[in-house]
Structures are given as C-alpha cells and as structure tokens.
Tab-separated table of C-alpha atoms and ligand atoms in Angstrom:
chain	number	residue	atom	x	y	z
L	1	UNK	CA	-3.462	110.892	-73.563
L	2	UNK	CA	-6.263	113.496	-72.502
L	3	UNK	CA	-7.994	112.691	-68.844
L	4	UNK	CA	-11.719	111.901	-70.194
L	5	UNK	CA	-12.489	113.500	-66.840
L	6	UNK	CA	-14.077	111.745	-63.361
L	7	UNK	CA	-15.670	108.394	-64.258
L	8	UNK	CA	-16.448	105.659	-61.467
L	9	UNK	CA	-14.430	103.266	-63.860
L	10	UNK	CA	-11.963	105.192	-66.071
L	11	UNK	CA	-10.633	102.472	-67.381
L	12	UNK	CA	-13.854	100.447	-68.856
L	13	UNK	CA	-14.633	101.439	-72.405
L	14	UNK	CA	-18.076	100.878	-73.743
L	15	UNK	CA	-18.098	100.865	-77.619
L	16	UNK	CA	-21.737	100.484	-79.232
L	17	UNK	CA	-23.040	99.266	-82.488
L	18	UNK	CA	-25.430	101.482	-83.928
L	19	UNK	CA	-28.710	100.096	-85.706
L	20	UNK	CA	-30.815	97.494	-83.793
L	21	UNK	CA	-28.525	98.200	-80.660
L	22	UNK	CA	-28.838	101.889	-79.726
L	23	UNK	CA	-31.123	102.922	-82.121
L	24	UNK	CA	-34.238	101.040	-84.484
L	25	UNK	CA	-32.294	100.281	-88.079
L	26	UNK	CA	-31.617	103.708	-89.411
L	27	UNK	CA	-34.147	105.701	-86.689
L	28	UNK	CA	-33.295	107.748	-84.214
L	29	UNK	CA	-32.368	107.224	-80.970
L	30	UNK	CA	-34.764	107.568	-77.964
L	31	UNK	CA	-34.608	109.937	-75.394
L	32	UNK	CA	-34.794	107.069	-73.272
L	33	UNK	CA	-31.508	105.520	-74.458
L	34	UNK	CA	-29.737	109.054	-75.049
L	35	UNK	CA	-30.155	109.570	-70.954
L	36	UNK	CA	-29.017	106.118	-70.022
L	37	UNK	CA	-26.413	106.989	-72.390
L	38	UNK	CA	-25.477	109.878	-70.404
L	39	UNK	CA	-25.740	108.458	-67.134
L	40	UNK	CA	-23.581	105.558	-68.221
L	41	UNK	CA	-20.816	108.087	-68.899
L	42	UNK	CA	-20.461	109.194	-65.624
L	43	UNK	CA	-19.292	105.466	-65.144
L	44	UNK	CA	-17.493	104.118	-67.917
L	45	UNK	CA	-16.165	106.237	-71.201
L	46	UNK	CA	-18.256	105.457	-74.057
L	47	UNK	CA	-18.214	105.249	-78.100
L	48	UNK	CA	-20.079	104.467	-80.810
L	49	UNK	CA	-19.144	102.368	-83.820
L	50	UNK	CA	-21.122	102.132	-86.591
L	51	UNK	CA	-20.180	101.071	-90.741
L	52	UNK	CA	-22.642	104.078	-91.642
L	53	UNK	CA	-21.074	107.269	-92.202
L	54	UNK	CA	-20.807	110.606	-89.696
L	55	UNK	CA	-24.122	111.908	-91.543
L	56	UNK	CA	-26.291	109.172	-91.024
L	57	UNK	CA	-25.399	108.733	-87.523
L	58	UNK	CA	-25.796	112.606	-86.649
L	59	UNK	CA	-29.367	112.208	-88.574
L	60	UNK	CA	-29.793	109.147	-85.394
L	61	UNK	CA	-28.340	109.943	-82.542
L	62	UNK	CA	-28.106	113.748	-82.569
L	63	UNK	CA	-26.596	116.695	-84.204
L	64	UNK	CA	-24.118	116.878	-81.242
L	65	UNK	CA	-23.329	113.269	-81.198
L	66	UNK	CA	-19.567	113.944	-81.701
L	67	UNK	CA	-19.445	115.608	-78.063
L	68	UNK	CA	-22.176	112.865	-76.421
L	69	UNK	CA	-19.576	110.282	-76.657
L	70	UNK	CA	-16.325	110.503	-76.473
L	71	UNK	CA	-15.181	108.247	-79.055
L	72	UNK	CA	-17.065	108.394	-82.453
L	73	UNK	CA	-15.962	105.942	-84.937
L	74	UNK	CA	-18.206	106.167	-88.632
L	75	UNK	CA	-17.320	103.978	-91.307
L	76	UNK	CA	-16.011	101.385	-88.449
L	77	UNK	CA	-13.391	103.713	-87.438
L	78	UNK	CA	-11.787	105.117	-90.724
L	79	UNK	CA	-14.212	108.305	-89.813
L	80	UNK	CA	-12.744	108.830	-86.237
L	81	UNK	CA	-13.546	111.364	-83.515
L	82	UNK	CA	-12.161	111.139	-79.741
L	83	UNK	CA	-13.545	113.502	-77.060
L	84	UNK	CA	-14.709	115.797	-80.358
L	85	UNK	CA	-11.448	116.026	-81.877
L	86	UNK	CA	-11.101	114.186	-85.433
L	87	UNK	CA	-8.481	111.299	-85.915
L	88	UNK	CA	-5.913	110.874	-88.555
L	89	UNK	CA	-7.211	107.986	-90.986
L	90	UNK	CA	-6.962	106.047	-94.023
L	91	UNK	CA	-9.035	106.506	-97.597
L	92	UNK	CA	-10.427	103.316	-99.272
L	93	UNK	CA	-9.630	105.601	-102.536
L	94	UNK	CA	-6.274	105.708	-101.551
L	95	UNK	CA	-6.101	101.883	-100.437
L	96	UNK	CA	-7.690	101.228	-104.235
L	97	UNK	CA	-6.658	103.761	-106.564
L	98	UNK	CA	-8.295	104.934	-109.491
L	99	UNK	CA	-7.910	102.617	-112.027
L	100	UNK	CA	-9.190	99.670	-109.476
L	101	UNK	CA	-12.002	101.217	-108.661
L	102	UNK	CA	-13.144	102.557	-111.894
L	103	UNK	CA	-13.489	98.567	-112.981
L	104	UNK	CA	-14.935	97.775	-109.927
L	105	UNK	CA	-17.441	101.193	-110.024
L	106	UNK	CA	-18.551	100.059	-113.429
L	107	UNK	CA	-19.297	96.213	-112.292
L	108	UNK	CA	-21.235	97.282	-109.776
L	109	UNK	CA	-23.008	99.843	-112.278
L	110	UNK	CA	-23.506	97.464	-114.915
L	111	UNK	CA	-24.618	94.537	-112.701
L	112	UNK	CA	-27.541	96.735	-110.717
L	113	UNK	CA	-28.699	97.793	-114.198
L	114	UNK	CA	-29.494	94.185	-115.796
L	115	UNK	CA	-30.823	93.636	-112.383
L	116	UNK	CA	-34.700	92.477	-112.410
L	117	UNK	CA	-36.219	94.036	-108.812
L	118	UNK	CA	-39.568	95.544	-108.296
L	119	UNK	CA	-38.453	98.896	-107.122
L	120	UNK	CA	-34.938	101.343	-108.318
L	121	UNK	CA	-34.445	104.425	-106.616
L	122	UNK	CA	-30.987	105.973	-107.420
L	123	UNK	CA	-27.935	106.635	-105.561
L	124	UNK	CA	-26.851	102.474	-106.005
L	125	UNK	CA	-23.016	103.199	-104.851
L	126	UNK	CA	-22.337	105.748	-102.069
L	127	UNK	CA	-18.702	106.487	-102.244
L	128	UNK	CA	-17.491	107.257	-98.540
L	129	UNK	CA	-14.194	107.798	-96.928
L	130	UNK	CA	-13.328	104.208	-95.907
L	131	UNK	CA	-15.262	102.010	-97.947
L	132	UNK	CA	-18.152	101.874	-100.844
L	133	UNK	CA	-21.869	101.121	-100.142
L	134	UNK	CA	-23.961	99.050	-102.718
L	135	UNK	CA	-27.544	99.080	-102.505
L	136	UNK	CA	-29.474	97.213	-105.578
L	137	UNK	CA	-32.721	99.244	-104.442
L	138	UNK	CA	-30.779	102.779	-104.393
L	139	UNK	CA	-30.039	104.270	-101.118
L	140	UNK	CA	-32.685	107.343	-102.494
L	141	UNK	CA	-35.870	104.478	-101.491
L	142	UNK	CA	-38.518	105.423	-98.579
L	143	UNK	CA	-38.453	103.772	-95.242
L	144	UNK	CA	-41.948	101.885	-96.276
L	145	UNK	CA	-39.709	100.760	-99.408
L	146	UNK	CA	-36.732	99.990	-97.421
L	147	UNK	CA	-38.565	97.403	-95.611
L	148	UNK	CA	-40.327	95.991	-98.888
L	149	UNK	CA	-36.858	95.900	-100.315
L	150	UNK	CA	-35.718	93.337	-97.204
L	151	UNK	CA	-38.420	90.999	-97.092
L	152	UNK	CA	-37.940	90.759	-101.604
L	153	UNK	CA	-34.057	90.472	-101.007
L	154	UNK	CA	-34.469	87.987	-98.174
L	155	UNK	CA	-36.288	85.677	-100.767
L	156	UNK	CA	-34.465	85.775	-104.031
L	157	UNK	CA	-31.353	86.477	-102.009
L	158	UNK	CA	-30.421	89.372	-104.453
L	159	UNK	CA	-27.389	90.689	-102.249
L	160	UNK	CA	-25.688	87.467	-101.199
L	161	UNK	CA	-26.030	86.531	-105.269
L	162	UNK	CA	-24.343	89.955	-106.319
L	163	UNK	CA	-21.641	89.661	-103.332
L	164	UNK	CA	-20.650	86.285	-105.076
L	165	UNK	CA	-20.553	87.841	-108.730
L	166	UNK	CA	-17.928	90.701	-106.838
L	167	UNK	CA	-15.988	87.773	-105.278
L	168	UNK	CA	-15.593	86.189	-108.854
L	169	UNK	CA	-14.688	89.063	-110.679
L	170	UNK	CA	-12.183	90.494	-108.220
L	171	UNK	CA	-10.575	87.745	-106.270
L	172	UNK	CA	-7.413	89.457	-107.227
L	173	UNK	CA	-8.693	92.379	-104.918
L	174	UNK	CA	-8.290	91.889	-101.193
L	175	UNK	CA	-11.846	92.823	-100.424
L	176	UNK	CA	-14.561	92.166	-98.040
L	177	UNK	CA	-18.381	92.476	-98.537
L	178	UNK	CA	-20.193	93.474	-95.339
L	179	UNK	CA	-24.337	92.678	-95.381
L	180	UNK	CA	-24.850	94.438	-92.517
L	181	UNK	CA	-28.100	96.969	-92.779
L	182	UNK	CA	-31.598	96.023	-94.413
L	183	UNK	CA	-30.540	97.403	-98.464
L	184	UNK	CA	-27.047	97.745	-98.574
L	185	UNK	CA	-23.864	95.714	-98.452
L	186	UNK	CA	-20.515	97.627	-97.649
L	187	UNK	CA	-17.148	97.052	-99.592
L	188	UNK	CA	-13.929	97.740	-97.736
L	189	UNK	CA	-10.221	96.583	-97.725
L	190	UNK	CA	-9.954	92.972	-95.552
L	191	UNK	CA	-9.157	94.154	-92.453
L	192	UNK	CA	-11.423	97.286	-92.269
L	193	UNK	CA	-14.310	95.643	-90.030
L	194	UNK	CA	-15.046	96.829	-86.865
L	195	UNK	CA	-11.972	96.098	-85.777
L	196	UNK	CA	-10.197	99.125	-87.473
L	197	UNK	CA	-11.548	100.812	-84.562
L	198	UNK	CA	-9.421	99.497	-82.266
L	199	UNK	CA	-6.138	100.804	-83.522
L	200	UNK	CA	-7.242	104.181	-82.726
L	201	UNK	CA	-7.181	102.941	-78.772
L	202	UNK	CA	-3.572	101.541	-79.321
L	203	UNK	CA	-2.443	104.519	-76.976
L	204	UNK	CA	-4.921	104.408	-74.508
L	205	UNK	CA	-5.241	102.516	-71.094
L	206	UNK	CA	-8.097	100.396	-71.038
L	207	UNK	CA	-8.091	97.329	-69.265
L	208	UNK	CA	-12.072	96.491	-70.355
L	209	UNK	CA	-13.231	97.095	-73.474
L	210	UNK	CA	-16.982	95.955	-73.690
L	211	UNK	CA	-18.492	95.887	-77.586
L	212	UNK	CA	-22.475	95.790	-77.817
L	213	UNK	CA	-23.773	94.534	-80.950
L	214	UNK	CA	-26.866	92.775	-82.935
L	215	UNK	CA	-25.236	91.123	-85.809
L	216	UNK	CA	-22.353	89.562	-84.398
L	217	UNK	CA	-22.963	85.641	-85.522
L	218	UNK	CA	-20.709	84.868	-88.015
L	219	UNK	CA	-20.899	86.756	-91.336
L	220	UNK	CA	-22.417	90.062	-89.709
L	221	UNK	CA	-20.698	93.017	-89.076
L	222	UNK	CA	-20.544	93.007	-85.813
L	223	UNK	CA	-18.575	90.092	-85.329
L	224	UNK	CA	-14.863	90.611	-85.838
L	225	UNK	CA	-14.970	92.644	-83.130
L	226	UNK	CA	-17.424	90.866	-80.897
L	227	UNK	CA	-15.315	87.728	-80.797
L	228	UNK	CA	-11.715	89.980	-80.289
L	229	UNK	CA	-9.615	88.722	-77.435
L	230	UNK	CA	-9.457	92.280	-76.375
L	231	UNK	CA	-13.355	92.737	-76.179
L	232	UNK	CA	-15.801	91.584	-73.975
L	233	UNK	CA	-18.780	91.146	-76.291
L	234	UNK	CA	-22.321	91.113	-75.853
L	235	UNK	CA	-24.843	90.079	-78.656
L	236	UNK	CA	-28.248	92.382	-78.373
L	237	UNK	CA	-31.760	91.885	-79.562
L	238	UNK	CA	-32.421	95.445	-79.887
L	239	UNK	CA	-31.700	98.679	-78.457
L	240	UNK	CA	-34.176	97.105	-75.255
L	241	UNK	CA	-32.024	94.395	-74.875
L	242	UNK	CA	-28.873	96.938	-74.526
L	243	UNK	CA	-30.516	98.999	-72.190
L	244	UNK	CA	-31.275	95.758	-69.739
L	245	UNK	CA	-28.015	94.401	-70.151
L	246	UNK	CA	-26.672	98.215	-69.159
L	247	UNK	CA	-28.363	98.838	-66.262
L	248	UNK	CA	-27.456	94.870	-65.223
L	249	UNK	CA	-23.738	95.710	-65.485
L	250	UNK	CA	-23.143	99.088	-64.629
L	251	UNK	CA	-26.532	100.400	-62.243
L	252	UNK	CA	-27.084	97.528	-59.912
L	253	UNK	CA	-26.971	98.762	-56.317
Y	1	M1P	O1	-25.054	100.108	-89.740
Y	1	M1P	C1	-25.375	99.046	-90.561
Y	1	M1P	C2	-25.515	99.476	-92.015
Y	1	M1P	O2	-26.478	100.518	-92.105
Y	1	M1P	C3	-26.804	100.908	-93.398
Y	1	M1P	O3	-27.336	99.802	-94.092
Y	1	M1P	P1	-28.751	99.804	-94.866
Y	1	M1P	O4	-28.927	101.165	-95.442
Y	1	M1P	O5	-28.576	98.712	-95.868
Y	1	M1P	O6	-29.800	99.471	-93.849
Y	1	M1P	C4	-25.584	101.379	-94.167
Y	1	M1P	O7	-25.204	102.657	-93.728
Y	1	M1P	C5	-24.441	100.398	-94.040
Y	1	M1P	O8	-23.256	101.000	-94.522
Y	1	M1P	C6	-24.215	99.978	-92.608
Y	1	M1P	O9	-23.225	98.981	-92.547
C-alpha cells in the first residue's frame, strides 16, 4: 500500500462522522476545524465518513475535500476515495435489482403521497450509488423548513411510523432503515452501515483506528461502527466537542 507520507503516528487512523461532528447538520465546515484538520494530519492519517453522498459533502467541507483527507468514504464507504484515488465498490441497484426496487420505489411513492404534513417540497427519494434516501418533506425544502420539518416529525413521529410500514411490507428484503440526518432516513442492504467502510482498510496497517461520531447510541448511524472491536470510539456533542477531544489526544505537550 502507498506511504501516506511523514506522520508522527503513521499508524493511527482518524475516521470522522460528518454532520454535528465536523461540521453543523448539513453546513459547512469552519475554517477553524478545516486547520485543526490539517494540523492533525501531520500526526495521524485522517478520513471522513459520512451516509451523505460525495456532493453534499464537497458542498461542506470543500470542493477539494477528496485531497484534504486521505480517505473519503460517501454513502458510508460504497462512494470511496483513498489519498484522491477512487475505490472499487458495490451498487445498492445491483444488490436490489430492478424489479425489487421498482415495488419498493412505488411504496415509498405512494406512501409520501397519502401522507398528511404541513409542508412537500419534491425530490422524496434520492437514488444514490449505495443506498436510497427518503425524505417525507422532499429533500428540495429550505434550511428554515428543514428545521420546521424536525421539530413536526419529532412529534407525530412521521419517519419512525413510515420506517415500520417499510419493515412490514418488505421483511422479505434484507434491509436496514438509517434515521440519521434531521428529514431523511437512508435505505441500504444490512450490512452497509458505517461499517462498510472498514473493508476498504482490510489491506492497510493500522493498529488504531479512532471513529468520531454524534449519533452513535443505539439506533443512530453512527453506531455500528462506534461500538466495533476494531475502533476506538468517541461519542461528540458537536463539531466543539471534536475539536476538544482532538487537541486532548493528539496536541497535548
Ligand atoms: O449524514 C447524516 C444524514 O444527512 C442527511 O440527512 P438529512 O438530509 O435528513 O439531514 C442525508 O444526506 C442522509 O443520507 C445522511 O445519513
């Protein structure tokens, strides 16, 4: 495997959640955290992994995130980069197939329309390379109406409701249903979590693998891989919280 060049501690990976733990919930990142971020890599390799795809997390953390870190991991992994180069992967298409996921596509479809909610904005499914994305609000909504979305589906618990109706109708499927961001809830193969990620370090020699993450109690998407007996986890408040913990670890004279 490549050298990822002089590092105080070469073999101590640092793998990040994204939203709430490097960056506010879909905002970008600071230029506070980018150059702790780039400090830290002179001591440990880093990576991101995040269950949003490439595009959202180039919109947060950069248009050259792909060469700020060296291991990039979208879609918790099945979008992979390592020191800028992409990874081979698999396709939740593939995993599926057609005629799967046209029932399932139309479920979805049909449920969000007899849906009562104050607000629809449009784009309800966002079909990505290793899993689906459901949002009863429409991924199209306005940060102001992203927030108003929360708080309503908090209360009438709208997206642990629709998961259920998805577990009835396809418990043939092996699937799981990840509420992990504030309007959304992802759909991937069992299996896919965070964890994917780690298969694309099966060749590498890391003796430490640290994960940073806010949602890793059981049930959020965080926590396959936070509670891995290969991973040292740490559980974050918010990208504030990371940066303490950070400098605590790795910049303590
Ligand atoms: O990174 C967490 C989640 O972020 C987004 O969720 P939402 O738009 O609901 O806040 C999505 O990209 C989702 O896929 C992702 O898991």
């Amino acid at each position: 495997m490549t050298d990822f060049g002089p590092r105080t501690h070469p073999k101590t990976l640092v793998l990040f959640d994204v939203d709430d733990t490097i960056t506010p919930a879909r905002k970008s990142i600071t230029p506070e955290m980018k150059q702790l971020l780039k400090d830290l890599r002179k001591e440990v390799v880093i990576g991101f992994v995040g269950g949003s795809d490439l595009s959202k997390q180039l919109e947060q953390l950069g248009p050259d995130c792909i060469n700020d870190f060296d291991f990039c991991f979208s879609e918790n992994g099945l979008t992979a980069y390592r020191l800028g180069q992409k990874l081979a992967s698999q396709s939740f298409i593939g995993w599926i197939g057609e005629e799967k996921y046209k029932k399932l596509n139309s479920f979805i479809l049909h449920y969000i329309a007899d849906l009562d909610i104050p607000k629809k904005r449009g784009t309800h499914i966002e079909f990505r390379n290793g899993m689906i994305n459901v949002s009863p609000i429409g991924r199209n909504c306005s940060h102001p109406e992203r927030d108003e979305y929360e708080i309503y589906d908090k209360a009438h618990n709208i997206r642990p409701t629709f998961v259920e109706a998805l577990k009835k109708e396809f418990s043939d499927l092996s699937l799981t249903y990840s509420i992990g961001g504030q309007i959304s809830f992802d759909v991937f193969p069992t299996g896919w979590d965070k964890t994917y990620c780690l298969n694309h370090l099966k060749g590498e020699s890391f003796d430490t693998i640290h994960f940073f993450g806010d949602k890793t109690f059981k049930g959020g998407n965080d926590y396959e891989i936070y509670s891995h007996e290969r991973v040292t986890g740490h559980a974050v408040e918010g990208p504030h919280d990371t940066a303490r913990i950070l400098k605590d670890l790795f910049f303590k004279k």
